[in-house]
């Protein structure tokens, strides 16, 4: 987040001082905070300490500049004490632009002028070095990590003191530590031993380096202080527990913090406070003499009796701190609820707490959701507004709980761990100066809290995914309806109720859409999916809340009708559904109409399984579809035998196709005036091994449902062309005779008929005018636009195109006018009555006239006698076919230029 201009403090009646600090506890950072709190308490103010480094930071990471950018607490805080490297120049400039005075501690930022408070590094160093000189040492070394400003100042003071006493300084007398903790001192010890102990005494720039130096030299077999006298700086607790006890300069960092706090308050009161360095306790540093410098142990004095008590208190503190931290860690790790509720703070010394978590929308001014609060007094629960901006966090209610005079201030630490950033944790509690900064408790709280929030999110995500997987396993992803698995479970439950003697009845409807594949192929699968969703919505709207609509694969739906088992009532439901689904609907900008065939099965206790009941509804649906698409049928036991027979036929038909047991029979198409054969219609037959020659009506419906129509249609086209080519080569048919081939719905839409015919013509070297393709009116009306394009492609190859069974479908004059049709074939149902019915004659006269006016030929089907033939000739019908001329035959015998069968008289 980018820094933004802050607003004035909300807590104007009492000044709130802010502290930006890398860490929040320990002898240095804790000491500074204690001093700032003391200054604020004297002015009746409060303190908010903000950690600008991530939780889990090690002791030396704060020597790099923080890239902290959050304006935390700016709304509440009047000015800031900024401790060593906790903010960089852009942040400091933003504070100044927001009207927040700044006092730095132990850090100067080039180009940013403000008061800078420093420890008395020079005075304390001079005391330490002169004490070693007083012991008679002339070669005094320096141990410290030169990357830190305070250490560099102490190094300069060390050299100045040596020079003032006329003592030498050589580069070999500097032993760089690798860091500011004990490991850095151990590195210096190794350097000394390797160099042959070139010095007799050493000034260590901080106590942790000194402790590490003592341990390293002792491990190397050196005796201290005989082989090396040592004085440290800071007077940390560990100085008292190393052997020999460490002589050191008292750091008194609380006084540094107090000086910084008082300086900031003076600026806030309008005082003229100049920029530049100022040293806290200057000239008042104190040397704490113990054993490491070579001084003899002091005789027991007034404070000797308190030493055991002090040690016991330290042990008690450490035990309590460890117990508290362990308890908090286990509370967070064992938390089965929400770790954000902060109940685990009960195990700490915090009196109040507040957790702000980032809201998902991380804009330039992100918001924190107050996800949890805590107060040690259950009757005084915090109820801050939520969400809050970063500059208003921690909430004023939490800051009001602080009491700097009692050492209680507000702390804020980022809830971060590695790349995860959850928000901010604030609490009110005592300032801790005893523990080392590297083990400060609040850091561990924030890191553990972040880890547990991450873990909780992962668990929540996994549960969500598990629920999604469960939903995906039981519901159709496209329509949201239950799928087959859940539907069968619901049927199983219904069967259990029906078998309990309660008289409960129910029904199952199996629905199959007619025409979905045409829409998929013509408008695309997205349009087909949209249609399925719209159908699902219509089904939902027509069933009751207690019913269960479901979608299976493709275009199959099912409905469990609860509490209704009467076939008539179930049929009424089916009709209502059929009417609803059949209403026109818009898909991909086009109006489409689909029908639905429905099978009905009564749910009774006679069924042993849900699958059996569903299968019977499916069987009934098939009966409805074969009888008339867009109708319904109620299951009866005879249908099961038909289904078994249909399965047997399908199996045998597949084998027949593979074994070439299908045949084409040919019926002549005759010139009604001349009596000569001009064309042959290829008609499919199946030579069954046990049932003999089967007509198409016995097996084509099965082939349609089994998906065999395309391969069968391809075989028919190839075989008809092959046979015609053979007759032409043998001279048994005239060159202008053509063969007429029926195209099924599936062959037209999915069989790539144009490519199939073109390939067959090339294979047999036939001209395209030798083939006529017959389609029904119902094929075209599925998608007129797509059908028009396909028919133009076919006609463009030179093929003839006929509309078969004309008059029985849904053609219109406008449709016929748009399509490249060469001839209409009048269905035999009209021809049957043409000799005896005036209405039939007028109807046929109209069809013939309409065809001729549109430039189309007319072919009459089913001519059985001479009277029909005569009337059709009189009405102007030029071509016809039927038993009067010839039945369809397999091996026809044609004369050299015509048909040798019966000729009408």
PDB file of N, CA and C in Angstrom, residues 472-557:
ATOM      1  N   UNK A 472     -20.496 -32.207  -7.265  1.00  0.00           N
ATOM      2  CA  UNK A 472     -20.245 -32.659  -8.633  1.00  0.00           C
ATOM      3  C   UNK A 472     -20.587 -34.129  -8.809  1.00  0.00           C
ATOM      4  N   UNK A 473     -20.418 -34.909  -7.717  1.00  0.00           N
ATOM      5  CA  UNK A 473     -20.719 -36.339  -7.802  1.00  0.00           C
ATOM      6  C   UNK A 473     -22.216 -36.602  -7.813  1.00  0.00           C
ATOM      7  N   UNK A 474     -23.017 -35.643  -7.337  1.00  0.00           N
ATOM      8  CA  UNK A 474     -24.451 -35.877  -7.195  1.00  0.00           C
ATOM      9  C   UNK A 474     -25.307 -34.954  -8.050  1.00  0.00           C
ATOM     10  N   UNK A 475     -24.693 -33.924  -8.641  1.00  0.00           N
ATOM     11  CA  UNK A 475     -25.477 -32.969  -9.413  1.00  0.00           C
ATOM     12  C   UNK A 475     -24.851 -32.764 -10.789  1.00  0.00           C
ATOM     13  N   UNK A 476     -25.712 -32.487 -11.730  1.00  0.00           N
ATOM     14  CA  UNK A 476     -25.267 -32.210 -13.089  1.00  0.00           C
ATOM     15  C   UNK A 476     -24.603 -30.846 -13.133  1.00  0.00           C
ATOM     16  N   UNK A 477     -23.393 -30.787 -13.654  1.00  0.00           N
ATOM     17  CA  UNK A 477     -22.630 -29.549 -13.638  1.00  0.00           C
ATOM     18  C   UNK A 477     -23.249 -28.478 -14.521  1.00  0.00           C
ATOM     19  N   UNK A 478     -23.892 -28.883 -15.606  1.00  0.00           N
ATOM     20  CA  UNK A 478     -24.435 -27.903 -16.545  1.00  0.00           C
ATOM     21  C   UNK A 478     -25.725 -27.280 -16.038  1.00  0.00           C
ATOM     22  N   UNK A 479     -26.688 -28.097 -15.637  1.00  0.00           N
ATOM     23  CA  UNK A 479     -28.016 -27.589 -15.283  1.00  0.00           C
ATOM     24  C   UNK A 479     -28.233 -27.424 -13.784  1.00  0.00           C
ATOM     25  N   UNK A 480     -27.375 -28.025 -12.966  1.00  0.00           N
ATOM     26  CA  UNK A 480     -27.559 -27.961 -11.527  1.00  0.00           C
ATOM     27  C   UNK A 480     -28.587 -28.942 -11.006  1.00  0.00           C
ATOM     28  N   UNK A 481     -29.209 -29.722 -11.877  1.00  0.00           N
ATOM     29  CA  UNK A 481     -30.168 -30.734 -11.442  1.00  0.00           C
ATOM     30  C   UNK A 481     -29.432 -31.942 -10.853  1.00  0.00           C
ATOM     31  N   UNK A 482     -30.104 -32.720  -9.994  1.00  0.00           N
ATOM     32  CA  UNK A 482     -29.494 -33.982  -9.547  1.00  0.00           C
ATOM     33  C   UNK A 482     -29.096 -34.836 -10.749  1.00  0.00           C
ATOM     34  N   UNK A 483     -28.011 -35.614 -10.586  1.00  0.00           N
ATOM     35  CA  UNK A 483     -27.593 -36.494 -11.669  1.00  0.00           C
ATOM     36  C   UNK A 483     -28.131 -37.901 -11.436  1.00  0.00           C
ATOM     37  N   UNK A 484     -27.683 -38.822 -12.243  1.00  0.00           N
ATOM     38  CA  UNK A 484     -28.214 -40.177 -12.180  1.00  0.00           C
ATOM     39  C   UNK A 484     -27.975 -40.816 -10.811  1.00  0.00           C
ATOM     40  N   UNK A 485     -26.774 -40.584 -10.242  1.00  0.00           N
ATOM     41  CA  UNK A 485     -26.455 -41.194  -8.948  1.00  0.00           C
ATOM     42  C   UNK A 485     -27.426 -40.753  -7.873  1.00  0.00           C
ATOM     43  N   UNK A 486     -27.617 -39.426  -7.725  1.00  0.00           N
ATOM     44  CA  UNK A 486     -28.532 -38.928  -6.705  1.00  0.00           C
ATOM     45  C   UNK A 486     -29.967 -39.324  -7.017  1.00  0.00           C
ATOM     46  N   UNK A 487     -30.330 -39.335  -8.295  1.00  0.00           N
ATOM     47  CA  UNK A 487     -31.695 -39.708  -8.663  1.00  0.00           C
ATOM     48  C   UNK A 487     -31.994 -41.151  -8.249  1.00  0.00           C
ATOM     49  N   UNK A 488     -31.028 -42.035  -8.473  1.00  0.00           N
ATOM     50  CA  UNK A 488     -31.231 -43.432  -8.067  1.00  0.00           C
ATOM     51  C   UNK A 488     -31.325 -43.553  -6.552  1.00  0.00           C
ATOM     52  N   UNK A 489     -30.546 -42.725  -5.826  1.00  0.00           N
ATOM     53  CA  UNK A 489     -30.667 -42.723  -4.365  1.00  0.00           C
ATOM     54  C   UNK A 489     -32.079 -42.323  -3.946  1.00  0.00           C
ATOM     55  N   UNK A 490     -32.621 -41.294  -4.596  1.00  0.00           N
ATOM     56  CA  UNK A 490     -33.973 -40.825  -4.262  1.00  0.00           C
ATOM     57  C   UNK A 490     -35.010 -41.904  -4.604  1.00  0.00           C
ATOM     58  N   UNK A 491     -34.818 -42.590  -5.739  1.00  0.00           N
ATOM     59  CA  UNK A 491     -35.746 -43.681  -6.070  1.00  0.00           C
ATOM     60  C   UNK A 491     -35.661 -44.776  -5.014  1.00  0.00           C
ATOM     61  N   UNK A 492     -34.419 -45.093  -4.593  1.00  0.00           N
ATOM     62  CA  UNK A 492     -34.258 -46.106  -3.555  1.00  0.00           C
ATOM     63  C   UNK A 492     -34.994 -45.739  -2.283  1.00  0.00           C
ATOM     64  N   UNK A 493     -34.923 -44.455  -1.884  1.00  0.00           N
ATOM     65  CA  UNK A 493     -35.666 -44.019  -0.709  1.00  0.00           C
ATOM     66  C   UNK A 493     -37.159 -44.143  -0.906  1.00  0.00           C
ATOM     67  N   UNK A 494     -37.634 -43.792  -2.112  1.00  0.00           N
ATOM     68  CA  UNK A 494     -39.062 -43.899  -2.396  1.00  0.00           C
ATOM     69  C   UNK A 494     -39.522 -45.359  -2.375  1.00  0.00           C
ATOM     70  N   UNK A 495     -38.706 -46.258  -2.908  1.00  0.00           N
ATOM     71  CA  UNK A 495     -39.058 -47.688  -2.873  1.00  0.00           C
ATOM     72  C   UNK A 495     -39.137 -48.180  -1.440  1.00  0.00           C
ATOM     73  N   UNK A 496     -38.227 -47.685  -0.576  1.00  0.00           N
ATOM     74  CA  UNK A 496     -38.280 -48.072   0.833  1.00  0.00           C
ATOM     75  C   UNK A 496     -39.569 -47.624   1.484  1.00  0.00           C
ATOM     76  N   UNK A 497     -40.043 -46.434   1.165  1.00  0.00           N
ATOM     77  CA  UNK A 497     -41.308 -45.948   1.722  1.00  0.00           C
ATOM     78  C   UNK A 497     -42.484 -46.738   1.165  1.00  0.00           C
ATOM     79  N   UNK A 498     -42.387 -47.066  -0.132  1.00  0.00           N
ATOM     80  CA  UNK A 498     -43.488 -47.811  -0.740  1.00  0.00           C
ATOM     81  C   UNK A 498     -43.598 -49.213  -0.167  1.00  0.00           C
ATOM     82  N   UNK A 499     -42.474 -49.769   0.290  1.00  0.00           N
ATOM     83  CA  UNK A 499     -42.497 -51.137   0.828  1.00  0.00           C
ATOM     84  C   UNK A 499     -42.852 -51.211   2.288  1.00  0.00           C
ATOM     85  N   UNK A 500     -43.152 -50.084   2.909  1.00  0.00           N
ATOM     86  CA  UNK A 500     -43.431 -50.084   4.347  1.00  0.00           C
ATOM     87  C   UNK A 500     -44.881 -50.308   4.703  1.00  0.00           C
ATOM     88  N   UNK A 501     -45.729 -50.637   3.736  1.00  0.00           N
ATOM     89  CA  UNK A 501     -47.132 -50.868   4.036  1.00  0.00           C
ATOM     90  C   UNK A 501     -47.923 -49.594   4.249  1.00  0.00           C
ATOM     91  N   UNK A 502     -47.380 -48.439   3.879  1.00  0.00           N
ATOM     92  CA  UNK A 502     -48.055 -47.162   4.120  1.00  0.00           C
ATOM     93  C   UNK A 502     -48.990 -46.778   2.987  1.00  0.00           C
ATOM     94  N   UNK A 503     -48.932 -47.515   1.897  1.00  0.00           N
ATOM     95  CA  UNK A 503     -49.741 -47.156   0.745  1.00  0.00           C
ATOM     96  C   UNK A 503     -49.134 -46.061  -0.103  1.00  0.00           C
ATOM     97  N   UNK A 504     -47.915 -45.706   0.201  1.00  0.00           N
ATOM     98  CA  UNK A 504     -47.234 -44.650  -0.554  1.00  0.00           C
ATOM     99  C   UNK A 504     -46.967 -45.115  -1.982  1.00  0.00           C
ATOM    100  N   UNK A 505     -47.237 -44.219  -2.936  1.00  0.00           N
ATOM    101  CA  UNK A 505     -46.981 -44.523  -4.336  1.00  0.00           C
ATOM    102  C   UNK A 505     -46.248 -43.340  -4.974  1.00  0.00           C
ATOM    103  N   UNK A 506     -45.566 -43.638  -6.012  1.00  0.00           N
ATOM    104  CA  UNK A 506     -44.836 -42.592  -6.724  1.00  0.00           C
ATOM    105  C   UNK A 506     -44.671 -43.026  -8.172  1.00  0.00           C
ATOM    106  N   UNK A 507     -44.084 -42.155  -8.972  1.00  0.00           N
ATOM    107  CA  UNK A 507     -43.863 -42.487 -10.372  1.00  0.00           C
ATOM    108  C   UNK A 507     -42.550 -41.915 -10.865  1.00  0.00           C
ATOM    109  N   UNK A 508     -42.053 -42.514 -11.937  1.00  0.00           N
ATOM    110  CA  UNK A 508     -40.819 -42.052 -12.565  1.00  0.00           C
ATOM    111  C   UNK A 508     -41.103 -41.752 -14.026  1.00  0.00           C
ATOM    112  N   UNK A 509     -40.683 -40.549 -14.458  1.00  0.00           N
ATOM    113  CA  UNK A 509     -40.810 -40.149 -15.857  1.00  0.00           C
ATOM    114  C   UNK A 509     -39.417 -40.060 -16.461  1.00  0.00           C
ATOM    115  N   UNK A 510     -39.243 -40.683 -17.599  1.00  0.00           N
ATOM    116  CA  UNK A 510     -37.972 -40.637 -18.319  1.00  0.00           C
ATOM    117  C   UNK A 510     -38.182 -39.809 -19.578  1.00  0.00           C
ATOM    118  N   UNK A 511     -37.419 -38.711 -19.740  1.00  0.00           N
ATOM    119  CA  UNK A 511     -37.606 -37.777 -20.834  1.00  0.00           C
ATOM    120  C   UNK A 511     -36.396 -37.804 -21.761  1.00  0.00           C
ATOM    121  N   UNK A 512     -36.662 -37.775 -23.063  1.00  0.00           N
ATOM    122  CA  UNK A 512     -35.586 -37.720 -24.056  1.00  0.00           C
ATOM    123  C   UNK A 512     -35.936 -36.639 -25.074  1.00  0.00           C
ATOM    124  N   UNK A 513     -35.035 -35.645 -25.229  1.00  0.00           N
ATOM    125  CA  UNK A 513     -35.280 -34.571 -26.181  1.00  0.00           C
ATOM    126  C   UNK A 513     -35.098 -35.061 -27.603  1.00  0.00           C
ATOM    127  N   UNK A 514     -35.936 -34.577 -28.499  1.00  0.00           N
ATOM    128  CA  UNK A 514     -35.825 -34.895 -29.914  1.00  0.00           C
ATOM    129  C   UNK A 514     -35.257 -33.680 -30.646  1.00  0.00           C
ATOM    130  N   UNK A 515     -34.082 -33.834 -31.253  1.00  0.00           N
ATOM    131  CA  UNK A 515     -33.526 -32.759 -32.073  1.00  0.00           C
ATOM    132  C   UNK A 515     -32.377 -31.998 -31.456  1.00  0.00           C
ATOM    133  N   UNK A 516     -31.886 -32.400 -30.271  1.00  0.00           N
ATOM    134  CA  UNK A 516     -30.767 -31.669 -29.665  1.00  0.00           C
ATOM    135  C   UNK A 516     -29.512 -31.751 -30.531  1.00  0.00           C
ATOM    136  N   UNK A 517     -29.258 -32.936 -31.116  1.00  0.00           N
ATOM    137  CA  UNK A 517     -28.022 -33.085 -31.876  1.00  0.00           C
ATOM    138  C   UNK A 517     -28.005 -32.166 -33.097  1.00  0.00           C
ATOM    139  N   UNK A 518     -29.176 -31.949 -33.680  1.00  0.00           N
ATOM    140  CA  UNK A 518     -29.238 -31.031 -34.817  1.00  0.00           C
ATOM    141  C   UNK A 518     -28.826 -29.631 -34.382  1.00  0.00           C
ATOM    142  N   UNK A 519     -29.296 -29.204 -33.223  1.00  0.00           N
ATOM    143  CA  UNK A 519     -28.951 -27.865 -32.719  1.00  0.00           C
ATOM    144  C   UNK A 519     -27.465 -27.791 -32.398  1.00  0.00           C
ATOM    145  N   UNK A 520     -26.916 -28.841 -31.789  1.00  0.00           N
ATOM    146  CA  UNK A 520     -25.486 -28.864 -31.502  1.00  0.00           C
ATOM    147  C   UNK A 520     -24.665 -28.700 -32.771  1.00  0.00           C
ATOM    148  N   UNK A 521     -25.057 -29.414 -33.825  1.00  0.00           N
ATOM    149  CA  UNK A 521     -24.267 -29.411 -35.048  1.00  0.00           C
ATOM    150  C   UNK A 521     -24.483 -28.153 -35.875  1.00  0.00           C
ATOM    151  N   UNK A 522     -25.655 -27.560 -35.765  1.00  0.00           N
ATOM    152  CA  UNK A 522     -25.939 -26.389 -36.595  1.00  0.00           C
ATOM    153  C   UNK A 522     -25.584 -25.086 -35.887  1.00  0.00           C
ATOM    154  N   UNK A 523     -25.904 -24.984 -34.599  1.00  0.00           N
ATOM    155  CA  UNK A 523     -25.659 -23.750 -33.855  1.00  0.00           C
ATOM    156  C   UNK A 523     -24.469 -23.845 -32.915  1.00  0.00           C
ATOM    157  N   UNK A 524     -23.943 -25.042 -32.730  1.00  0.00           N
ATOM    158  CA  UNK A 524     -22.794 -25.211 -31.852  1.00  0.00           C
ATOM    159  C   UNK A 524     -23.186 -25.788 -30.508  1.00  0.00           C
ATOM    160  N   UNK A 525     -22.196 -26.385 -29.827  1.00  0.00           N
ATOM    161  CA  UNK A 525     -22.469 -27.050 -28.548  1.00  0.00           C
ATOM    162  C   UNK A 525     -22.822 -26.057 -27.447  1.00  0.00           C
ATOM    163  N   UNK A 526     -22.308 -24.822 -27.532  1.00  0.00           N
ATOM    164  CA  UNK A 526     -22.693 -23.832 -26.517  1.00  0.00           C
ATOM    165  C   UNK A 526     -24.188 -23.542 -26.607  1.00  0.00           C
ATOM    166  N   UNK A 527     -24.689 -23.464 -27.828  1.00  0.00           N
ATOM    167  CA  UNK A 527     -26.123 -23.258 -27.998  1.00  0.00           C
ATOM    168  C   UNK A 527     -26.896 -24.465 -27.483  1.00  0.00           C
ATOM    169  N   UNK A 528     -26.372 -25.678 -27.754  1.00  0.00           N
ATOM    170  CA  UNK A 528     -27.015 -26.872 -27.236  1.00  0.00           C
ATOM    171  C   UNK A 528     -27.048 -26.901 -25.724  1.00  0.00           C
ATOM    172  N   UNK A 529     -25.933 -26.484 -25.103  1.00  0.00           N
ATOM    173  CA  UNK A 529     -25.894 -26.436 -23.633  1.00  0.00           C
ATOM    174  C   UNK A 529     -26.895 -25.421 -23.106  1.00  0.00           C
ATOM    175  N   UNK A 530     -26.996 -24.275 -23.809  1.00  0.00           N
ATOM    176  CA  UNK A 530     -27.962 -23.270 -23.379  1.00  0.00           C
ATOM    177  C   UNK A 530     -29.374 -23.807 -23.473  1.00  0.00           C
ATOM    178  N   UNK A 531     -29.656 -24.552 -24.524  1.00  0.00           N
ATOM    179  CA  UNK A 531     -30.975 -25.148 -24.672  1.00  0.00           C
ATOM    180  C   UNK A 531     -31.259 -26.113 -23.526  1.00  0.00           C
ATOM    181  N   UNK A 532     -30.274 -26.948 -23.178  1.00  0.00           N
ATOM    182  CA  UNK A 532     -30.465 -27.892 -22.078  1.00  0.00           C
ATOM    183  C   UNK A 532     -30.769 -27.163 -20.769  1.00  0.00           C
ATOM    184  N   UNK A 533     -30.074 -26.045 -20.541  1.00  0.00           N
ATOM    185  CA  UNK A 533     -30.331 -25.266 -19.322  1.00  0.00           C
ATOM    186  C   UNK A 533     -31.751 -24.698 -19.333  1.00  0.00           C
ATOM    187  N   UNK A 534     -32.209 -24.216 -20.494  1.00  0.00           N
ATOM    188  CA  UNK A 534     -33.551 -23.679 -20.581  1.00  0.00           C
ATOM    189  C   UNK A 534     -34.597 -24.775 -20.387  1.00  0.00           C
ATOM    190  N   UNK A 535     -34.327 -25.940 -20.945  1.00  0.00           N
ATOM    191  CA  UNK A 535     -35.249 -27.071 -20.740  1.00  0.00           C
ATOM    192  C   UNK A 535     -35.293 -27.440 -19.267  1.00  0.00           C
ATOM    193  N   UNK A 536     -34.114 -27.455 -18.619  1.00  0.00           N
ATOM    194  CA  UNK A 536     -34.068 -27.776 -17.193  1.00  0.00           C
ATOM    195  C   UNK A 536     -34.899 -26.786 -16.386  1.00  0.00           C
ATOM    196  N   UNK A 537     -34.829 -25.487 -16.733  1.00  0.00           N
ATOM    197  CA  UNK A 537     -35.613 -24.479 -16.024  1.00  0.00           C
ATOM    198  C   UNK A 537     -37.106 -24.704 -16.235  1.00  0.00           C
ATOM    199  N   UNK A 538     -37.491 -25.087 -17.441  1.00  0.00           N
ATOM    200  CA  UNK A 538     -38.911 -25.345 -17.701  1.00  0.00           C
ATOM    201  C   UNK A 538     -39.394 -26.562 -16.917  1.00  0.00           C
ATOM    202  N   UNK A 539     -38.543 -27.572 -16.831  1.00  0.00           N
ATOM    203  CA  UNK A 539     -38.918 -28.758 -16.048  1.00  0.00           C
ATOM    204  C   UNK A 539     -39.067 -28.390 -14.577  1.00  0.00           C
ATOM    205  N   UNK A 540     -38.103 -27.609 -14.049  1.00  0.00           N
ATOM    206  CA  UNK A 540     -38.196 -27.174 -12.644  1.00  0.00           C
ATOM    207  C   UNK A 540     -39.506 -26.442 -12.379  1.00  0.00           C
ATOM    208  N   UNK A 541     -39.883 -25.589 -13.332  1.00  0.00           N
ATOM    209  CA  UNK A 541     -41.079 -24.781 -13.137  1.00  0.00           C
ATOM    210  C   UNK A 541     -42.356 -25.619 -13.140  1.00  0.00           C
ATOM    211  N   UNK A 542     -42.325 -26.785 -13.753  1.00  0.00           N
ATOM    212  CA  UNK A 542     -43.527 -27.598 -13.897  1.00  0.00           C
ATOM    213  C   UNK A 542     -43.685 -28.646 -12.802  1.00  0.00           C
ATOM    214  N   UNK A 543     -42.631 -28.920 -12.045  1.00  0.00           N
ATOM    215  CA  UNK A 543     -42.740 -29.951 -11.004  1.00  0.00           C
ATOM    216  C   UNK A 543     -42.877 -29.286  -9.640  1.00  0.00           C
ATOM    217  N   UNK A 544     -43.313 -30.072  -8.676  1.00  0.00           N
ATOM    218  CA  UNK A 544     -43.497 -29.553  -7.314  1.00  0.00           C
ATOM    219  C   UNK A 544     -42.178 -29.590  -6.548  1.00  0.00           C
ATOM    220  N   UNK A 545     -42.084 -28.836  -5.453  1.00  0.00           N
ATOM    221  CA  UNK A 545     -40.856 -28.867  -4.648  1.00  0.00           C
ATOM    222  C   UNK A 545     -40.512 -30.261  -4.129  1.00  0.00           C
ATOM    223  N   UNK A 546     -41.519 -31.112  -3.918  1.00  0.00           N
ATOM    224  CA  UNK A 546     -41.250 -32.452  -3.376  1.00  0.00           C
ATOM    225  C   UNK A 546     -40.758 -33.412  -4.442  1.00  0.00           C
ATOM    226  N   UNK A 547     -40.936 -33.053  -5.716  1.00  0.00           N
ATOM    227  CA  UNK A 547     -40.486 -33.927  -6.790  1.00  0.00           C
ATOM    228  C   UNK A 547     -38.986 -33.740  -7.033  1.00  0.00           C
ATOM    229  N   UNK A 548     -38.378 -34.694  -7.722  1.00  0.00           N
ATOM    230  CA  UNK A 548     -36.942 -34.631  -8.010  1.00  0.00           C
ATOM    231  C   UNK A 548     -36.722 -34.684  -9.513  1.00  0.00           C
ATOM    232  N   UNK A 549     -36.437 -33.533 -10.127  1.00  0.00           N
ATOM    233  CA  UNK A 549     -36.034 -33.562 -11.541  1.00  0.00           C
ATOM    234  C   UNK A 549     -34.537 -33.838 -11.627  1.00  0.00           C
ATOM    235  N   UNK A 550     -34.107 -34.545 -12.644  1.00  0.00           N
ATOM    236  CA  UNK A 550     -32.689 -34.886 -12.799  1.00  0.00           C
ATOM    237  C   UNK A 550     -32.324 -34.841 -14.269  1.00  0.00           C
ATOM    238  N   UNK A 551     -31.014 -34.677 -14.503  1.00  0.00           N
ATOM    239  CA  UNK A 551     -30.508 -34.773 -15.874  1.00  0.00           C
ATOM    240  C   UNK A 551     -29.442 -35.841 -15.917  1.00  0.00           C
ATOM    241  N   UNK A 552     -29.559 -36.706 -16.910  1.00  0.00           N
ATOM    242  CA  UNK A 552     -28.537 -37.717 -17.148  1.00  0.00           C
ATOM    243  C   UNK A 552     -27.625 -37.201 -18.256  1.00  0.00           C
ATOM    244  N   UNK A 553     -26.923 -38.069 -18.896  1.00  0.00           N
ATOM    245  CA  UNK A 553     -26.014 -37.647 -19.966  1.00  0.00           C
ATOM    246  C   UNK A 553     -26.803 -37.154 -21.171  1.00  0.00           C
ATOM    247  N   UNK A 554     -26.193 -36.217 -21.923  1.00  0.00           N
ATOM    248  CA  UNK A 554     -26.768 -35.785 -23.190  1.00  0.00           C
ATOM    249  C   UNK A 554     -28.115 -35.133 -23.012  1.00  0.00           C
ATOM    250  N   UNK A 555     -29.120 -35.655 -23.706  1.00  0.00           N
ATOM    251  CA  UNK A 555     -30.435 -35.025 -23.742  1.00  0.00           C
ATOM    252  C   UNK A 555     -31.469 -35.789 -22.932  1.00  0.00           C
ATOM    253  N   UNK A 556     -31.026 -36.557 -21.949  1.00  0.00           N
ATOM    254  CA  UNK A 556     -31.935 -37.367 -21.137  1.00  0.00           C
ATOM    255  C   UNK A 556     -32.186 -36.708 -19.782  1.00  0.00           C
ATOM    256  N   UNK A 557     -33.473 -36.621 -19.426  1.00  0.00           N
ATOM    257  CA  UNK A 557     -33.893 -36.107 -18.133  1.00  0.00           C
ATOM    258  C   UNK A 557     -34.791 -37.155 -17.474  1.00  0.00           C
TER     259      UNK A 557
END
